[in-house]
Amino acid sequence: NAGVTQTPKFQVLKTGQSMTLQCAQDMNHNSMYWYRQDPGMGLRLIYYSASEGTTDKGEVPNGYNVSRLNKREFSLRLESAAPSQTSVYFCASRKPEQGLYGYTFGSGTRLTVV
Amino acid sequence: RKEVEQDPGPFNVPEGATVAFNCTYSNSASQSFFWYRQDCRKEPKLLMSVYSSGNEDGRFTAQLNRASQYISLLIRDSKLSDSATYLCVVMRADSWGKLQFGAGTQVVVTP
């Protein structure tokens, strides 16, 4: 039972490059989320998907796009990376009927933009 | 103003001692409250929920004060393994599970 799997774990990008962060869950969860964590700040929501086929902006969506490819996968794309996007990115999924106890985080992607 | 605020610490605690710290939240529509633990920038992990009546989980006690809009966590008989950052997390009703995180309180338990 893998839970939430994020790839890659580490990435260094040059300013202006693009990349996609992958996230997959095998728990049949409906809702999926992307958060970023910066030093001295709490995790902030970038985008979320309440169910397959829907996506919505969170607190800090600028510079990102997402795709809910199917129920299992929720990817985050940086079209033109900027140094301000250097952060640790966490994907999470949730089974709404389990409340917060159904909330599972991936192990994170550490992204550096130079 | 941040929606969830915490004292960043660090709280340096001798092994075996008790440590307590608070978190304040600004949105009165907040419905659910939790403490998460995070080790060395790994993924956050749920420590415990916080109920209005107060609740314990072993050496951990959580309290919620809705009138003053703060949450507290107390750790008794601190262990070296309790060294971590403790994140205060709030969820509003009908928010599709979106979480509001505090920046965390660092606890360092020393021998």
XYZ file of N, CA and C in Angstrom:
675
model
N 0.851 -1.194 0.000
C 0.000 0.000 0.000
C 0.880 1.235 0.000
N 1.070 1.863 -1.190
C 2.035 2.946 -1.314
C 1.500 4.255 -0.759
N 0.187 4.476 -0.731
C -0.344 5.746 -0.250
C -0.284 6.799 -1.335
N 0.427 7.892 -1.061
C 0.588 8.983 -2.013
C 2.046 9.015 -2.462
N 2.261 8.895 -3.760
C 3.606 8.858 -4.316
C 3.867 10.090 -5.142
N 4.950 10.782 -4.828
C 5.337 11.982 -5.570
C 6.658 11.738 -6.290
N 6.716 12.227 -7.511
C 7.970 12.193 -8.259
C 8.156 13.496 -9.007
N 9.396 13.995 -9.136
C 10.601 13.459 -8.503
C 10.681 13.896 -7.039
N 11.643 13.403 -6.304
C 11.863 13.834 -4.920
C 12.686 15.112 -4.869
N 13.577 15.289 -5.805
C 14.427 16.488 -5.873
C 14.506 16.939 -7.326
N 14.591 18.257 -7.532
C 14.731 18.780 -8.882
C 15.358 20.164 -8.823
N 16.299 20.406 -9.735
C 16.863 21.738 -9.902
C 16.512 22.208 -11.307
N 15.932 23.378 -11.397
C 15.546 23.953 -12.683
C 16.247 25.281 -12.882
N 16.423 25.626 -14.139
C 16.882 26.977 -14.450
C 15.651 27.860 -14.666
N 15.806 29.122 -14.365
C 14.712 30.071 -14.572
C 14.209 29.971 -16.013
N 12.885 29.868 -16.122
C 12.271 29.793 -17.442
C 11.979 28.373 -17.918
N 12.603 27.389 -17.302
C 12.328 26.010 -17.695
C 10.950 25.597 -17.186
N 10.432 24.542 -17.793
C 9.137 24.017 -17.361
C 9.324 22.601 -16.833
N 8.396 22.198 -15.984
C 8.406 20.821 -15.512
C 7.051 20.476 -14.902
N 6.831 19.179 -14.778
C 5.602 18.689 -14.174
C 5.939 17.823 -12.972
N 5.320 18.137 -11.849
C 5.437 17.320 -10.658
C 4.281 16.314 -10.681
N 4.648 15.062 -10.455
C 3.651 14.002 -10.543
C 3.202 13.564 -9.146
N 1.945 13.218 -9.051
C 1.401 12.720 -7.800
C 0.385 11.637 -8.123
N 0.483 10.514 -7.425
C -0.472 9.429 -7.623
C -0.819 8.814 -6.275
N -2.096 8.465 -6.121
C -2.538 7.811 -4.888
C -3.288 6.530 -5.238
N -3.121 5.548 -4.365
C -3.739 4.242 -4.630
C -4.783 3.901 -3.574
N -5.371 4.928 -2.959
C -6.329 4.710 -1.875
C -7.767 4.988 -2.300
N -7.963 5.206 -3.586
C -9.296 5.482 -4.118
C -9.915 6.744 -3.506
N -9.046 7.709 -3.191
C -9.523 8.973 -2.632
C -10.106 9.857 -3.720
N -11.144 10.604 -3.349
C -11.757 11.512 -4.323
C -11.001 12.822 -4.452
N -10.563 13.375 -3.326
C -9.988 14.724 -3.320
C -8.470 14.674 -3.282
N -7.863 15.589 -4.039
C -6.402 15.690 -4.053
C -5.989 17.149 -4.004
N -4.798 17.387 -3.455
C -4.356 18.754 -3.167
C -2.870 18.900 -3.471
N -2.484 20.107 -3.829
C -1.080 20.477 -3.921
C -0.818 21.654 -2.987
N 0.186 21.469 -2.109
C 0.616 22.523 -1.183
C 2.095 22.821 -1.446
N 2.497 24.025 -1.081
C 3.909 24.351 -1.054
C 4.278 24.824 0.348
N 5.514 24.552 0.736
C 5.990 24.954 2.051
C 7.290 25.713 1.907
N 7.301 26.926 2.437
C 8.474 27.787 2.415
C 8.931 28.054 3.840
N 10.230 28.317 4.020
C 10.751 28.556 5.380
C 9.971 29.649 6.093
N 9.624 29.386 7.349
C 8.923 30.382 8.152
C 7.460 30.535 7.824
N 6.973 29.709 6.921
C 5.562 29.803 6.548
C 4.924 28.421 6.634
N 3.635 28.442 6.867
C 2.924 27.179 6.852
C 2.735 26.683 5.428
N 2.262 25.476 5.302
C 1.916 24.964 3.977
C 0.797 25.821 3.406
N 0.930 26.150 2.142
C -0.092 26.949 1.481
C -0.649 26.185 0.286
N -1.963 26.238 0.124
C -2.628 25.472 -0.914
C -2.453 26.147 -2.267
N -2.011 25.372 -3.253
C -1.818 25.899 -4.604
C -3.080 25.633 -5.441
N -3.430 24.371 -5.574
C -4.623 23.941 -6.290
C -5.181 22.707 -5.587
N -6.447 22.463 -5.840
C -7.030 21.236 -5.352
C -8.029 20.693 -6.366
N -8.355 19.433 -6.164
C -9.326 18.764 -7.017
C -10.270 18.006 -6.103
N -11.497 18.495 -6.012
C -12.461 17.877 -5.104
C -12.873 16.496 -5.586
N -12.852 16.300 -6.877
C -13.200 14.998 -7.439
C -12.625 14.926 -8.841
N -12.625 13.739 -9.390
C -12.112 13.545 -10.744
C -12.846 14.469 -11.707
N -12.085 15.177 -12.525
C -12.683 16.058 -13.512
C -12.856 17.489 -13.073
N -12.543 17.790 -11.810
C -12.666 19.168 -11.330
C -11.359 19.624 -10.704
N -11.024 20.891 -10.927
C -9.878 21.493 -10.264
C -10.237 22.929 -9.893
N -9.651 23.404 -8.809
C -9.918 24.773 -8.356
C -8.662 25.383 -7.769
N -8.598 26.707 -7.856
C -7.448 27.416 -7.321
C -7.489 27.444 -5.808
N -6.292 27.430 -5.241
C -6.155 27.596 -3.818
C -5.671 28.992 -3.496
N -4.825 29.091 -2.499
C -4.355 30.385 -2.013
C -3.292 30.999 -2.910
N -2.415 30.177 -3.502
C -1.276 30.696 -4.268
C -1.162 30.007 -5.628
N -2.118 30.182 -6.532
C -2.108 29.444 -7.797
C -1.253 30.039 -8.919
N -0.849 31.302 -8.774
C -0.162 31.966 -9.879
C 1.149 31.267 -10.239
N 1.316 31.031 -11.538
C 2.519 30.386 -12.031
C 2.419 28.871 -12.133
N 1.246 28.340 -11.781
C 1.042 26.888 -11.784
C -0.199 26.520 -12.582
N -0.176 25.294 -13.109
C -1.377 24.680 -13.664
C -1.453 23.255 -13.157
N -2.644 22.708 -13.164
C -2.816 21.342 -12.689
C -3.663 20.557 -13.672
N -3.514 19.233 -13.553
C -4.344 18.314 -14.334
C -4.743 17.152 -13.444
N -6.040 16.902 -13.380
C -6.512 15.684 -12.687
C -6.736 14.675 -13.803
N -5.719 13.887 -14.045
C -5.704 13.000 -15.193
C -6.745 11.883 -15.057
N -6.906 11.415 -13.860
C -7.877 10.374 -13.542
C -8.038 10.404 -12.034
N -8.717 9.440 -11.471
C -8.944 9.502 -10.039
C -7.630 9.369 -9.262
N -6.665 8.652 -9.808
C -5.428 8.385 -9.100
C -4.412 9.517 -9.188
N -4.397 10.243 -10.292
C -3.272 11.133 -10.566
C -3.655 12.608 -10.624
N -2.790 13.426 -10.018
C -3.021 14.881 -9.977
C -1.657 15.535 -10.149
N -1.423 16.129 -11.315
C -0.095 16.672 -11.605
C -0.091 18.189 -11.491
N 1.077 18.718 -11.178
C 1.280 20.168 -11.028
C 2.346 20.599 -12.025
N 2.025 21.594 -12.828
C 2.960 22.015 -13.867
C 3.414 23.452 -13.639
N 4.712 23.644 -13.775
C 5.305 24.971 -13.778
C 5.691 25.271 -15.223
N 5.037 26.217 -15.832
C 5.263 26.496 -17.248
C 6.575 27.244 -17.477
N 6.893 28.167 -16.603
C 8.118 28.966 -16.733
C 8.625 29.235 -15.320
N 9.494 28.366 -14.857
C 9.897 28.405 -13.451
C 10.599 29.709 -13.095
N 10.323 30.167 -11.884
C 10.933 31.381 -11.340
C 11.572 31.051 -9.998
N 12.619 31.789 -9.598
C 13.252 31.522 -8.303
C 12.263 31.547 -7.128
N 11.201 32.339 -7.245
C 10.201 32.403 -6.172
C 9.441 31.096 -6.004
N 9.580 30.200 -6.970
C 8.911 28.904 -6.878
C 9.804 27.840 -6.243
N 10.982 28.237 -5.803
C 11.818 27.341 -5.012
C 11.076 27.041 -3.719
N 10.828 25.754 -3.470
C 9.989 25.389 -2.340
C 9.976 23.870 -2.202
N 9.306 23.422 -1.163
C 8.996 22.004 -1.025
C 7.521 21.838 -1.345
N 7.229 20.937 -2.256
C 5.857 20.743 -2.708
C 5.324 19.413 -2.162
N 4.162 19.501 -1.562
C 3.504 18.307 -1.022
C 2.178 18.079 -1.731
N 1.981 16.860 -2.150
C 0.696 16.431 -2.666
C -0.028 15.691 -1.552
N -1.330 15.781 -1.532
C -2.114 15.076 -0.522
C -3.418 14.598 -1.141
N -3.981 13.585 -0.521
C -5.296 13.124 -0.963
C -6.164 12.872 0.257
N -7.459 12.835 0.009
C -8.390 12.693 1.137
C -9.652 11.983 0.698
N -10.154 11.177 1.612
C -11.465 10.560 1.422
C -12.428 11.370 2.264
N -13.242 12.217 1.660
C -14.045 13.177 2.419
C -14.845 12.578 3.571
N -15.386 11.394 3.363
C -16.225 10.835 4.425
C -15.424 10.428 5.652
N -14.099 10.383 5.522
C -13.246 10.069 6.665
C -12.759 11.334 7.359
N -13.197 12.490 6.879
C -12.739 13.741 7.483
C -11.240 13.868 7.365
N -10.639 14.506 8.328
C -9.200 14.742 8.237
C -8.416 13.464 8.462
N -9.037 12.457 9.033
C -8.319 11.199 9.251
C -8.045 10.492 7.941
N -8.768 10.904 6.903
C -8.508 10.323 5.597
C -7.477 11.095 4.809
N -6.807 12.027 5.437
C -5.861 12.910 4.752
C -4.481 12.274 4.761
N -3.880 12.107 3.593
C -2.558 11.497 3.481
C -1.675 12.373 2.608
N -0.472 12.655 3.109
C 0.494 13.450 2.358
C 1.522 12.555 1.681
N 1.999 13.017 0.524
C 3.169 12.414 -0.081
C 4.415 12.908 0.619
N 5.559 12.363 0.265
C 6.812 12.678 0.948
C 7.461 13.959 0.461
N 6.910 14.574 -0.559
C 7.376 15.886 -0.972
C 8.331 15.873 -2.139
N 8.350 16.997 -2.856
C 9.314 17.258 -3.931
C 10.042 18.545 -3.577
N 11.357 18.448 -3.490
C 12.163 19.636 -3.178
C 12.664 20.243 -4.466
N 12.131 21.422 -4.783
C 12.425 22.077 -6.053
C 13.254 23.330 -5.807
N 14.344 23.436 -6.562
C 15.174 24.638 -6.526
C 15.211 25.228 -7.917
N 14.904 26.521 -8.024
C 14.965 27.216 -9.307
C 16.107 28.227 -9.230
N 17.062 28.090 -10.134
C 18.254 28.955 -10.098
C 18.262 29.918 -11.277
N -2.788 39.772 8.010
C -2.653 38.891 9.172
C -2.821 37.444 8.728
N -1.911 36.568 9.198
C -2.028 35.167 8.867
C -3.258 34.578 9.522
N -3.873 33.614 8.837
C -5.081 33.018 9.382
C -4.776 32.150 10.604
N -3.607 31.540 10.624
C -3.201 30.713 11.755
C -1.795 31.147 12.165
N -1.645 31.516 13.428
C -0.353 32.018 13.899
C 0.175 31.178 15.053
N 1.477 30.925 15.001
C 2.131 30.146 16.043
C 3.442 30.817 16.430
N 3.846 30.611 17.670
C 5.174 31.006 18.121
C 6.156 30.037 17.484
N 7.119 30.538 16.707
C 8.010 29.601 16.003
C 8.975 28.849 16.917
N 9.186 29.377 18.155
C 10.137 28.731 19.055
C 11.563 29.069 18.641
N 12.572 28.234 18.927
C 12.367 26.891 19.470
C 12.100 26.880 20.972
N 11.342 25.893 21.379
C 11.156 25.599 22.782
C 12.162 24.497 23.132
N 13.133 24.875 23.955
C 14.141 23.899 24.388
C 13.684 23.284 25.700
N 13.486 21.984 25.695
C 12.846 21.306 26.820
C 13.736 20.183 27.314
N 14.046 20.155 28.605
C 14.798 19.005 29.126
C 13.947 17.741 29.036
N 14.604 16.655 28.783
C 13.907 15.367 28.742
C 13.159 15.142 30.045
N 11.898 14.726 29.928
C 11.088 14.479 31.102
C 10.247 15.666 31.546
N 10.529 16.832 31.005
C 9.789 18.025 31.393
C 8.501 18.156 30.580
N 7.715 19.162 30.949
C 6.466 19.461 30.250
C 6.631 20.741 29.437
N 6.072 20.734 28.268
C 6.110 21.926 27.418
C 4.709 22.158 26.869
N 4.346 23.420 26.765
C 3.039 23.765 26.208
C 3.185 24.977 25.306
N 2.385 25.008 24.267
C 2.417 26.151 23.359
C 1.046 26.288 22.701
N 0.807 27.486 22.199
C -0.500 27.830 21.659
C -0.447 28.152 20.180
N -1.617 28.279 19.637
C -1.795 28.697 18.258
C -3.081 29.521 18.240
N -3.090 30.617 17.511
C -4.314 31.410 17.386
C -4.798 31.371 15.945
N -6.104 31.427 15.780
C -6.675 31.454 14.436
C -7.620 32.639 14.332
N -7.721 33.182 13.131
C -8.456 34.434 12.971
C -9.861 34.258 12.412
N -10.134 33.135 11.759
C -11.419 32.958 11.101
C -12.390 32.238 12.030
N -13.397 32.954 12.467
C -14.351 32.370 13.415
C -15.191 31.265 12.791
N -15.147 31.156 11.451
C -15.884 30.080 10.778
C -15.114 28.770 10.799
N -13.936 28.791 11.366
C -13.147 27.558 11.444
C -13.904 26.521 12.257
N -13.870 25.296 11.758
C -14.696 24.264 12.371
C -13.903 23.123 12.980
N -12.819 22.770 12.326
C -12.047 21.610 12.759
C -10.611 22.032 13.022
N -10.038 21.411 14.039
C -8.717 21.843 14.503
C -7.846 20.624 14.778
N -6.590 20.753 14.419
C -5.707 19.603 14.501
C -4.289 20.046 14.823
N -3.542 19.132 15.408
C -2.091 19.300 15.505
C -1.435 18.248 14.621
N -0.500 18.739 13.803
C 0.317 17.864 12.983
C 1.752 17.928 13.486
N 2.488 16.868 13.227
C 3.903 16.843 13.542
C 4.668 16.756 12.235
N 5.782 17.527 12.170
C 6.610 17.466 10.986
C 8.076 17.329 11.406
N 8.752 16.349 10.862
C 10.163 16.095 11.149
C 10.993 16.530 9.961
N 11.985 17.403 10.228
C 13.022 17.730 9.240
C 12.488 17.883 7.818
N 11.421 18.693 7.650
C 10.860 18.983 6.331
C 10.332 17.744 5.609
N 10.066 16.695 6.370
C 9.349 15.567 5.801
C 7.873 15.927 5.757
N 7.060 14.989 5.279
C 5.645 15.303 5.185
C 5.013 15.429 6.562
N 4.038 16.313 6.695
C 3.326 16.444 7.966
C 2.539 15.169 8.251
N 2.455 14.851 9.533
C 1.675 13.678 9.941
C 0.735 14.074 11.067
N -0.496 13.625 10.975
C -1.504 13.976 11.954
C -1.119 13.464 13.338
N -1.083 14.369 14.298
C -0.801 14.000 15.685
C -2.114 13.737 16.424
N -2.995 14.723 16.376
C -4.277 14.556 17.056
C -5.248 15.653 16.650
N -6.505 15.333 16.789
C -7.543 16.341 16.621
C -7.680 17.126 17.915
N -8.351 18.249 17.825
C -8.578 19.079 19.002
C -10.077 19.265 19.162
N -10.610 18.858 20.294
C -12.041 18.964 20.545
C -12.309 20.043 21.586
N -13.502 20.589 21.532
C -13.854 21.694 22.423
C -13.693 21.328 23.888
N -13.966 20.078 24.196
C -13.914 19.645 25.591
C -12.497 19.317 26.038
N -11.559 19.412 25.132
C -10.185 19.022 25.454
C -10.029 17.520 25.311
N -8.881 17.084 24.886
C -8.659 15.659 24.703
C -7.196 15.306 24.885
N -6.994 14.067 25.280
C -5.645 13.558 25.535
C -5.366 12.379 24.625
N -4.097 12.250 24.286
C -3.634 11.063 23.587
C -2.277 10.727 24.185
N -2.295 9.867 25.168
C -1.060 9.530 25.860
C -0.495 10.740 26.580
N 0.693 11.140 26.209
C 1.349 12.269 26.870
C 0.947 13.616 26.280
N 0.108 13.607 25.294
C -0.281 14.831 24.593
C -1.701 15.237 24.990
N -1.854 16.527 25.306
C -3.169 17.070 25.644
C -3.428 18.287 24.782
N -4.580 18.315 24.143
C -4.955 19.436 23.294
C -6.181 20.123 23.870
N -6.208 21.440 23.742
C -7.345 22.230 24.213
C -7.755 23.203 23.122
N -9.028 23.524 23.099
C -9.568 24.500 22.150
C -10.359 25.541 22.925
N -10.108 26.781 22.665
C -10.869 27.876 23.261
C -11.472 28.678 22.118
N -12.740 28.402 21.826
C -13.396 29.056 20.683
C -13.622 30.541 20.942
N -13.901 30.886 22.173
C -14.187 32.292 22.491
C -12.964 33.169 22.207
N -11.805 32.664 22.568
C -10.572 33.425 22.364
C -9.840 32.998 21.096
N -10.368 32.009 20.418
C -9.836 31.530 19.149
C -8.378 31.104 19.267
N -8.130 30.213 20.219
C -6.794 29.635 20.277
C -6.884 28.153 20.603
N -5.789 27.480 20.235
C -5.634 26.045 20.438
C -4.314 25.842 21.163
N -4.277 24.875 22.019
C -3.029 24.621 22.737
C -2.659 23.147 22.645
N -1.372 22.900 22.812
C -0.853 21.532 22.881
C 0.113 21.462 24.047
N -0.064 20.461 24.869
C 0.811 20.231 26.008
C 1.416 18.846 25.863
N 2.722 18.780 26.067
C 3.421 17.507 26.012
C 4.027 17.253 27.385
N 3.614 16.163 27.990
C 4.148 15.791 29.309
C 5.278 14.773 29.153
N 6.159 14.730 30.140
C 7.225 13.723 30.172
C 7.914 13.646 28.792
N 8.420 14.776 28.341
C 8.978 14.875 26.994
C 10.063 13.839 26.738
N 10.012 13.274 25.541
C 11.014 12.308 25.086
C 11.883 12.960 24.010
N 13.082 12.428 23.835
C 13.952 12.947 22.772
C 13.258 12.858 21.422
N 12.459 11.829 21.250
C 11.765 11.614 19.985
C 10.632 12.607 19.741
N 10.311 13.410 20.740
C 9.291 14.448 20.559
C 9.851 15.672 19.848
N 11.159 15.730 19.668
C 11.770 16.848 18.953
C 11.233 16.882 17.527
N 10.602 17.970 17.197
C 9.946 18.097 15.887
C 9.365 19.497 15.784
N 8.767 19.780 14.661
C 7.975 20.992 14.502
C 6.513 20.614 14.547
N 5.752 21.323 15.366
C 4.341 21.021 15.547
C 3.514 22.083 14.814
N 2.717 21.601 13.894
C 1.923 22.485 13.036
C 0.484 22.538 13.533
N -0.012 23.728 13.704
C -1.411 23.940 14.047
C -2.183 24.021 12.731
N -3.260 23.276 12.624
C -4.000 23.187 11.360
C -5.478 23.411 11.615
N -6.075 24.203 10.755
C -7.476 24.570 10.906
C -8.199 24.277 9.597
N -9.399 23.815 9.695
C -10.204 23.581 8.501
C -11.559 24.253 8.675
N -11.947 25.024 7.687
C -13.260 25.681 7.745
C -14.329 24.713 7.258
N -15.523 24.956 7.687
C -16.644 24.144 7.229
C -16.838 24.338 5.726
N -17.235 23.297 5.062
C -17.525 23.346 3.626
C -16.351 23.885 2.814
N -15.168 23.517 3.203
C -13.978 24.046 2.526
C -13.347 22.998 1.623
N -14.069 21.914 1.339
C -13.550 20.839 0.510
C -12.240 20.293 1.066
N -12.144 20.294 2.373
C -10.957 19.702 2.986
C -9.713 20.549 2.901
N -9.849 21.795 2.475
C -8.676 22.653 2.391
C -8.212 23.029 3.791
N -6.923 22.897 4.006
C -6.363 23.123 5.333
C -5.624 24.461 5.389
N -5.720 25.101 6.550
C -4.935 26.306 6.831
C -3.887 25.928 7.869
N -2.635 26.098 7.519
C -1.543 25.691 8.383
C -0.889 26.885 9.053
N -0.533 26.695 10.319
C 0.396 27.627 10.926
C 1.811 27.298 10.465
N 2.730 28.210 10.748
C 4.110 28.017 10.307
C 4.858 27.002 11.166
N 4.283 26.649 12.310
C 4.898 25.615 13.132
C 5.633 26.148 14.337
N 5.649 25.329 15.382
C 6.416 25.601 16.592
C 7.466 24.504 16.725
N 8.724 24.914 16.794
C 9.797 23.927 16.919
C 10.022 23.573 18.377
N 10.067 22.289 18.645
C 10.362 21.781 19.987
C 11.649 20.967 19.918
N 12.577 21.284 20.806
C 13.837 20.550 20.878
C 13.952 19.982 22.278
N 13.934 18.679 22.386
C 14.065 18.015 23.682
C 15.521 17.613 23.866
N 16.098 18.048 24.976
C 17.531 17.822 25.219
C 17.738 16.815 26.350
N 18.799 16.038 26.253
C 19.067 15.012 27.299
C 19.357 15.656 28.649
